[in-house]
PDB file of C-alpha atoms in Angstrom:
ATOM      1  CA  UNK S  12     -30.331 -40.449  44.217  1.00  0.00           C
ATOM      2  CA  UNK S  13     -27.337 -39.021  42.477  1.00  0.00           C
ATOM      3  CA  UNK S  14     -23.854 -40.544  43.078  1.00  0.00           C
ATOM      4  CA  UNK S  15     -20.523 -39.294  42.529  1.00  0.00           C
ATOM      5  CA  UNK S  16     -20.311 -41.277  39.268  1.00  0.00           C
ATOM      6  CA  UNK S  17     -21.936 -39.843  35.859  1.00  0.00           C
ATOM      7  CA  UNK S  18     -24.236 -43.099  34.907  1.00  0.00           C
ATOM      8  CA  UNK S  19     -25.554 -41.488  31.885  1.00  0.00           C
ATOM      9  CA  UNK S  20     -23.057 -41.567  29.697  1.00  0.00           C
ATOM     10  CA  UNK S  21     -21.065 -44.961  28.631  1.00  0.00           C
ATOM     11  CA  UNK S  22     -17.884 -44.241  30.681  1.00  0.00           C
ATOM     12  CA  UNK S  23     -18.286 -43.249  34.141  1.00  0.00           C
ATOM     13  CA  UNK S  24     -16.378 -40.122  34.770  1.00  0.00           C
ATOM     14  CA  UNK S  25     -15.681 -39.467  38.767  1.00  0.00           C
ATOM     15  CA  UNK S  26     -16.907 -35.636  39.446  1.00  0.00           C
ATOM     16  CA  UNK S  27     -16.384 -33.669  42.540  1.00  0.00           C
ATOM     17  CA  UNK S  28     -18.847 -31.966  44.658  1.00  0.00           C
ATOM     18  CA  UNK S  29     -19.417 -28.616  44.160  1.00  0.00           C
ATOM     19  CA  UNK S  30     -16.911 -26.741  47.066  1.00  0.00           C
ATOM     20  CA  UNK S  31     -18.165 -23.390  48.512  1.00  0.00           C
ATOM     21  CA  UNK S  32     -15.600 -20.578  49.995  1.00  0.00           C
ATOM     22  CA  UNK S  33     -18.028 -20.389  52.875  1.00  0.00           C
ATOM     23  CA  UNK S  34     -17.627 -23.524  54.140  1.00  0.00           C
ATOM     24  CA  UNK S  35     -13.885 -23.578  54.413  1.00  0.00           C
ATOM     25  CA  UNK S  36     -12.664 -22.403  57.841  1.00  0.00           C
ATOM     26  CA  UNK S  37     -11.388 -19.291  58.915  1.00  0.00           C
ATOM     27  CA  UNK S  38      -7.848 -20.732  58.839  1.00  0.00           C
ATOM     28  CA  UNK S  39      -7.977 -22.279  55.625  1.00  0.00           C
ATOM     29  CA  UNK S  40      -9.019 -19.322  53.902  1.00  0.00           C
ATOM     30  CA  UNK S  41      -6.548 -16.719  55.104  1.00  0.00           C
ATOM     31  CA  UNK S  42      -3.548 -19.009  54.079  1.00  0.00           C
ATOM     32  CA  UNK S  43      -5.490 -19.073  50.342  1.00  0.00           C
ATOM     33  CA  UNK S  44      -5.933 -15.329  50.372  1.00  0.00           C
ATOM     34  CA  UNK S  45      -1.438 -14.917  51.513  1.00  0.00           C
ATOM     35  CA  UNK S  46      -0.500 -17.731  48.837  1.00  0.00           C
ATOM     36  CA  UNK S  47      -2.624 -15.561  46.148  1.00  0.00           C
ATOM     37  CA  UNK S  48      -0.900 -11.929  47.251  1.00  0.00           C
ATOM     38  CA  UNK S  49       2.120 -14.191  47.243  1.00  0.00           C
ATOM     39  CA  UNK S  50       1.835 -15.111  43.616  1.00  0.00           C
ATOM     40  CA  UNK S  51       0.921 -11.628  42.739  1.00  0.00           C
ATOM     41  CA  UNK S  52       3.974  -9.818  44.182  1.00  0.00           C
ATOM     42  CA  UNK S  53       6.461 -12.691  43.156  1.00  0.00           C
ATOM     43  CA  UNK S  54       5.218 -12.106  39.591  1.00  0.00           C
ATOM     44  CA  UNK S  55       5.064  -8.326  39.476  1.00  0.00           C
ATOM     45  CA  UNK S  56       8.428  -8.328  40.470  1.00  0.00           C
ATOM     46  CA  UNK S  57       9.597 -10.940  38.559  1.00  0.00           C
ATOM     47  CA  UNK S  58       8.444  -9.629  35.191  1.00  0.00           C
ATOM     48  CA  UNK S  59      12.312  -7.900  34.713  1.00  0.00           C
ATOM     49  CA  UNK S  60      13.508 -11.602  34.982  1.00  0.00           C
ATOM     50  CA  UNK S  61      11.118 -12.715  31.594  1.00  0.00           C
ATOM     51  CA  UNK S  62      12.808 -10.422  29.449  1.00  0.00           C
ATOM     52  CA  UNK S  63      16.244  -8.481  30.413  1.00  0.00           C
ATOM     53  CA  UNK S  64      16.380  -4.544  29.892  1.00  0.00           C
ATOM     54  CA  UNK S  65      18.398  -4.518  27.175  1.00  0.00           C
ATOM     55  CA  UNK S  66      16.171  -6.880  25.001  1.00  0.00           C
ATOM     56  CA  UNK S  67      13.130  -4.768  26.451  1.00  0.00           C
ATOM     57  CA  UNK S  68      14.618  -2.088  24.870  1.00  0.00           C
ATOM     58  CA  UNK S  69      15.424  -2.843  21.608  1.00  0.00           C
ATOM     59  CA  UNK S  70      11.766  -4.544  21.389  1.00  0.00           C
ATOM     60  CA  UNK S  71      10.957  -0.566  22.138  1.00  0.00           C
ATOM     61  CA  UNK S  72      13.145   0.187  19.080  1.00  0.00           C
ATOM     62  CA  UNK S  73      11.868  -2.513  16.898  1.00  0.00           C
ATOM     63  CA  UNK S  74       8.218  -0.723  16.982  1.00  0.00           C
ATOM     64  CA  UNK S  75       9.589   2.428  16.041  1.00  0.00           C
ATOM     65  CA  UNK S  76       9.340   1.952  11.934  1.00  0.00           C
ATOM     66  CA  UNK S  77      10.928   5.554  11.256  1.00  0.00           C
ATOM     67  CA  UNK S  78      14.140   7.050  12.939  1.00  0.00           C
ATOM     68  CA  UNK S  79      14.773  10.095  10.553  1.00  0.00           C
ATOM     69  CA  UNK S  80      17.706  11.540  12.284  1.00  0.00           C
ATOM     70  CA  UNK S  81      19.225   8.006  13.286  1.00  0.00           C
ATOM     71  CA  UNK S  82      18.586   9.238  17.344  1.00  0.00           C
ATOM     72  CA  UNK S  83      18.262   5.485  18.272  1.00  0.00           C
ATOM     73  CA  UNK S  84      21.721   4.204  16.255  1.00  0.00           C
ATOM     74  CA  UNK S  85      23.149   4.023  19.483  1.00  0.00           C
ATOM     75  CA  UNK S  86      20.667   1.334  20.459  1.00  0.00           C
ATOM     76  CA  UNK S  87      22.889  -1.719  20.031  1.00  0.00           C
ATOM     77  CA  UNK S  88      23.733  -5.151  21.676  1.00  0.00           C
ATOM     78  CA  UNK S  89      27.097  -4.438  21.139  1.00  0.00           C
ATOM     79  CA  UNK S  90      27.333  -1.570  23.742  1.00  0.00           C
ATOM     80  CA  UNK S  91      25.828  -1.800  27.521  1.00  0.00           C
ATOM     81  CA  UNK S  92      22.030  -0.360  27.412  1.00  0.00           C
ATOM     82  CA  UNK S  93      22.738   2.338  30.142  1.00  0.00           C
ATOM     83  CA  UNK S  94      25.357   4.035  27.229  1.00  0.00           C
ATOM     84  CA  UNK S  95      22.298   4.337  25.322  1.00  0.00           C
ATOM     85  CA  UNK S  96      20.298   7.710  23.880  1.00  0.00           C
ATOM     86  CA  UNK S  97      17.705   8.998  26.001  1.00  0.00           C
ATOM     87  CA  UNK S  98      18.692   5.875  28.910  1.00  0.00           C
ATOM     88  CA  UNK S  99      19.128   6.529  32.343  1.00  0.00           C
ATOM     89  CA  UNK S 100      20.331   3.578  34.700  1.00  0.00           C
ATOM     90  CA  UNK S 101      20.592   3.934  38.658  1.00  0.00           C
ATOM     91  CA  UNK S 102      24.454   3.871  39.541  1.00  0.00           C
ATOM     92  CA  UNK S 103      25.813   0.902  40.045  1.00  0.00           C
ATOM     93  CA  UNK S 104      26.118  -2.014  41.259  1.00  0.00           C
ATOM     94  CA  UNK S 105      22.120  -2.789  40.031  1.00  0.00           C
ATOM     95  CA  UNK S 106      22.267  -0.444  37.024  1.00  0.00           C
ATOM     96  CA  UNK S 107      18.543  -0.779  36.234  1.00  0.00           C
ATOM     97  CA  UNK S 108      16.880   2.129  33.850  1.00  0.00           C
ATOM     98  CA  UNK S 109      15.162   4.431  35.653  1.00  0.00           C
ATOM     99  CA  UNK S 110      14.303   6.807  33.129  1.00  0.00           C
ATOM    100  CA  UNK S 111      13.613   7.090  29.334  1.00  0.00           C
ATOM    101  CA  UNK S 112      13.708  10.136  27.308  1.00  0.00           C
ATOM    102  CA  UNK S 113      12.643   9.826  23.397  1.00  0.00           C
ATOM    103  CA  UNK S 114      11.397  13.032  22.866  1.00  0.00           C
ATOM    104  CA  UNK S 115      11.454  15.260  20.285  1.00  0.00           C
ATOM    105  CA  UNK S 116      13.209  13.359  17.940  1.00  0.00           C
ATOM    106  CA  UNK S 117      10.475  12.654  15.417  1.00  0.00           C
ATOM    107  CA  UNK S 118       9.971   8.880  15.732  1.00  0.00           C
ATOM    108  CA  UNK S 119       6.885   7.154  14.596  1.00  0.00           C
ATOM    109  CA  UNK S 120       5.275   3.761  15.144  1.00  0.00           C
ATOM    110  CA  UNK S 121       4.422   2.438  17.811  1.00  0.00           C
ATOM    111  CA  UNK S 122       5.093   1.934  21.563  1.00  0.00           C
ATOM    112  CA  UNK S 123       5.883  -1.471  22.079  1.00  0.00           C
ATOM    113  CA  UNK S 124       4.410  -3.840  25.371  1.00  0.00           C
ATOM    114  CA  UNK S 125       7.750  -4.253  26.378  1.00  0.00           C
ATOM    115  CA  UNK S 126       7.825  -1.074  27.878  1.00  0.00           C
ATOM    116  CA  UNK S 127       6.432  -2.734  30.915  1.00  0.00           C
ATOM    117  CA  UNK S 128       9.387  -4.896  31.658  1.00  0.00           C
ATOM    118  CA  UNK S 129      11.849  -1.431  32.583  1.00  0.00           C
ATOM    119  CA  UNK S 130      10.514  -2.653  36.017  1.00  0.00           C
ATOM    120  CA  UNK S 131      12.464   0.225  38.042  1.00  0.00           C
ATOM    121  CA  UNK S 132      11.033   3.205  35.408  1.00  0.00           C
ATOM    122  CA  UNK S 133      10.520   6.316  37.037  1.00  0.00           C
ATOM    123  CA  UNK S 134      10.307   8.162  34.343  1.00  0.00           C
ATOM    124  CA  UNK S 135       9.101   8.137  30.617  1.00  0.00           C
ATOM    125  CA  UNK S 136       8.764  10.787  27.842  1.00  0.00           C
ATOM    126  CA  UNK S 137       8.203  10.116  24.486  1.00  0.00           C
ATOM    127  CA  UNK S 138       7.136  13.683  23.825  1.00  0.00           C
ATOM    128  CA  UNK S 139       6.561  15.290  19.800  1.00  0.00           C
ATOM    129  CA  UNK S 140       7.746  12.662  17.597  1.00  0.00           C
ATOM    130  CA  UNK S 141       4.581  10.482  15.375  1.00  0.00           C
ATOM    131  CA  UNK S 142       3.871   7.675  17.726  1.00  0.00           C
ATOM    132  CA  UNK S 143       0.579   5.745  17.274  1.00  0.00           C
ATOM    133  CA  UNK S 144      -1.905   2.977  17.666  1.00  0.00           C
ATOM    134  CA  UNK S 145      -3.303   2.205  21.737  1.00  0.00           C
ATOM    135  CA  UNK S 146      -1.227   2.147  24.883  1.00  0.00           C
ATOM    136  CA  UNK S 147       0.297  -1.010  25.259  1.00  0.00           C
ATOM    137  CA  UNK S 148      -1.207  -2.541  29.052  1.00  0.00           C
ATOM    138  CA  UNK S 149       2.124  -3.194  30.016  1.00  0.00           C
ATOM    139  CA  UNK S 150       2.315   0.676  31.160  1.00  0.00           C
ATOM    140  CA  UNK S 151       0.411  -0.220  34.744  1.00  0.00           C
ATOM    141  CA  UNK S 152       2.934  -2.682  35.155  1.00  0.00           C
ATOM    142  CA  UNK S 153       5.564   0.234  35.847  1.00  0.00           C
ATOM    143  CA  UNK S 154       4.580   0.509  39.552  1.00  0.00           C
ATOM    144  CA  UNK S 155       7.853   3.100  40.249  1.00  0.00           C
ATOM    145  CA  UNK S 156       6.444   5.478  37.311  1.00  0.00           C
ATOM    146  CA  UNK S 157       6.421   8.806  38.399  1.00  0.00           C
ATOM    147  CA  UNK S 158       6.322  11.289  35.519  1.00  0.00           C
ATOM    148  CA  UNK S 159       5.103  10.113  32.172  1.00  0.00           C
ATOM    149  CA  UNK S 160       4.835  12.422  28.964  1.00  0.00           C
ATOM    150  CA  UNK S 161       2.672  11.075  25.845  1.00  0.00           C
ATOM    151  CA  UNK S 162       1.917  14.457  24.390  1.00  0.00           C
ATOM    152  CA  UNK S 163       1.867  15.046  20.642  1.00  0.00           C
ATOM    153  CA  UNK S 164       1.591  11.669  19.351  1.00  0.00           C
ATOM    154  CA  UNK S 165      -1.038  10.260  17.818  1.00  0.00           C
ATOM    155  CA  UNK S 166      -2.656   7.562  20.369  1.00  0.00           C
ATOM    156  CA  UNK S 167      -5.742   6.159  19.982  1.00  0.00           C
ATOM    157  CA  UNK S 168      -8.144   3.908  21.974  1.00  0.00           C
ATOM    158  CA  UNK S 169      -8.676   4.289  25.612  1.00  0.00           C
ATOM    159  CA  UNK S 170      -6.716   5.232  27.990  1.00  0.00           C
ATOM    160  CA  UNK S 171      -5.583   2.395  30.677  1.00  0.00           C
ATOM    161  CA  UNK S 172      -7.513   2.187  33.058  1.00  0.00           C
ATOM    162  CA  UNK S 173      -5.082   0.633  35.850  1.00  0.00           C
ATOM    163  CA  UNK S 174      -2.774   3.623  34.841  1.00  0.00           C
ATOM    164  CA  UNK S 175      -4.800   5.592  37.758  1.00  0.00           C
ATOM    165  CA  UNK S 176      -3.403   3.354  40.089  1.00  0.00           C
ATOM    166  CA  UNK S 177       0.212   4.064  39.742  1.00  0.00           C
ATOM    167  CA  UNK S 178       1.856   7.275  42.233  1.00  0.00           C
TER     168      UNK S 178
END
């Protein structure tokens, strides 16, 4: 006859019994499944609160490793992030960025994972310049993305997959 204590070993250790979805009721498991798409929605949209645009930003800058024409100089703390090169903010009073434009200007490294905390981008290009290594994940976390150029750099690796899901 088992027992809820482990006898087999020298300390007893309490364990639970083994609780199955199926036999919690109706009511139990709908306020489960709202708590969990809840959590999901509070996080996705509290992502821009972990790190501020701004910081974001210049994390986007720090994985560039070659600026040949100094396009990104502008890309300071010392001046607000919507003055910025290729930065478009909504007007104000939110001033979020809605779109970023670093084509063309012949920038390699990398694109850094903090792309995904520009939580209102609607549009990205970063278009002809020497960018490389995979697509950070962070992209499917731009759920207002709506045009997005990658073309002529050199990415490797998959594609994202959750990318499909965004409009």
């Amino acid at each position: 006859r088992k027992s809820l204590l482990d006898i087999n070993s020298n300390t007893a250790k309490p364990t639970l019994p083994c609780l199955s979805l199926s036999s919690l009721p109706l009511r139990t498991m709908r306020f489960f499944i709202l708590v969990s798409l809840f959590l999901q929605l509070y996080f996705i949209h509290a992502r821009s609160l972990l790190l501020p645009e701004d910081k974001a930003l210049l994390g986007i800058k720090s994985a560039i490793t070659d600026d040949p024409h100094n396009s990104l100089s502008s890309w300071s703390s010392t001046t607000h992030h919507c003055t910025w090169a290729g930065v478009v903010c909504s007007s104000a009073p939110n001033r979020h960025v809605i779109s970023l434009n670093i084509s063309f200007l012949g920038l390699t490294g990398t694109l850094s994972p903090d792309i995904g905390f520009l939580g209102n981008l609607q549009n990205l290009s970063v278009a002809f310049n020497g960018l490389s290594g995979s697509l950070p994940s962070s992209l499917s976390l731009l759920s207002d993305l709506r045009y997005l150029d990658l073309s002529s750099n050199f990415f490797n690796g998959s594609f994202p997959s959750s990318l499909s899901s965004l409009k």
